[in-house]
């Protein structure tokens, strides 16, 4: 096997670190992963950096083992590689590379004051999870470490720095740190100057942020120390071209061929978010982020902190029960059967209700979350309705945000793709999303590969594109031209049932708010 004709994507997601190796035909041929989970430490959602290091190395080791098993060879090199991760958050370092504060992830809702002030200052929505909101909140809090910051980055930017020594990142990932001017594919200069004027720090913002590059450009090569960082065994060789690191939003767009105007995708895993590529000038909405594609085109993003965590918790409970009864069931089979039974539930879930809020949720203006399940005494409490309730709950907040785009702003969506674990059971999550948005939803055969596959495609584009070939053309003509896609449209009963469920969901939101105050 000529592994110089492969491309590798690694993504550090919320619950899994996953590596996907693709061949010259853009087909996945090997993979590895590592399961992890964030921790709430002193009120901050975080991952220990020791776990980050251990996790990515274990993931890569498992990829190497998969290659050895399938091809009988060691993986010593690839044609290109790239790394992505959950977007946003806060990772500050001093001039010696010392980490100055705990990694504050996207999941935190502790920057409300900063987000509100910056949104007013810029005339541009700054969500709480954005890096600039975390930075300004640290300034407002008077945190001692701020004056010593020499580099502020994200998790993807940090790993890229360790692999290449380069303090750069892809424009899509950068757009979750600070607003981007899509004409220049760089940080918005007027906003940069406004921030420096109020920050009053010994550093200037541009000096501490990563340099911005677009998809297709080189972003460094794997150094000797970077190769050992990823593979302490010494098997992996240095010198591999490394693509600009990206966020999970950008890799999701690449994985679903959703980088053209008026295309969109919904990524549904631990969090869920919808990305719609648009050329419209939108008003400022707290529920809508403006980010970019990996090529720098503007994207309207509805991001929800909570999606499948509550589903996972219930599946784990059912798994314990099956083991207790002496009939343990493999997790994958359990997910499939429980998702499928949801299709047999009442379209409005029979009067059941749940809130999947493990953490706060900006779209519904909650700074904290409490997973909550409720029912009326006369509700139809069946397993099918129970599971359907949790599936619809996972999409409810997303629907609230999407309504602003499609109804208030009249944003057009020609194609909508779904990807991520929520869509892994064929036809189920797809049908639920179609019921939510009231339009067809397509899922590609590679949808389950998700972000790491998208990152592998971005790495492939960097080294295999023709001169002048755009990312959209490359994906259309080189990657997805023969891809099998299933498109599904929910029936009118499903759509009406979701609307009825959402009406009840909105009306009972004060119950969830009260739960955060008394529990």
PDB file of C-alpha atoms in Angstrom, residues 23 100 415 437 518:
ATOM      1  CA  UNK A  23      -7.272   6.819  -0.071  1.00  0.00           C
ATOM      2  CA  UNK A 100      -2.013  30.304  31.735  1.00  0.00           C
ATOM      3  CA  UNK A 415     -30.096  21.529   0.103  1.00  0.00           C
ATOM      4  CA  UNK A 437     -37.610  21.870   9.382  1.00  0.00           C
ATOM      5  CA  UNK A 518     -33.908  24.981  42.738  1.00  0.00           C
TER       6      UNK A 518
END
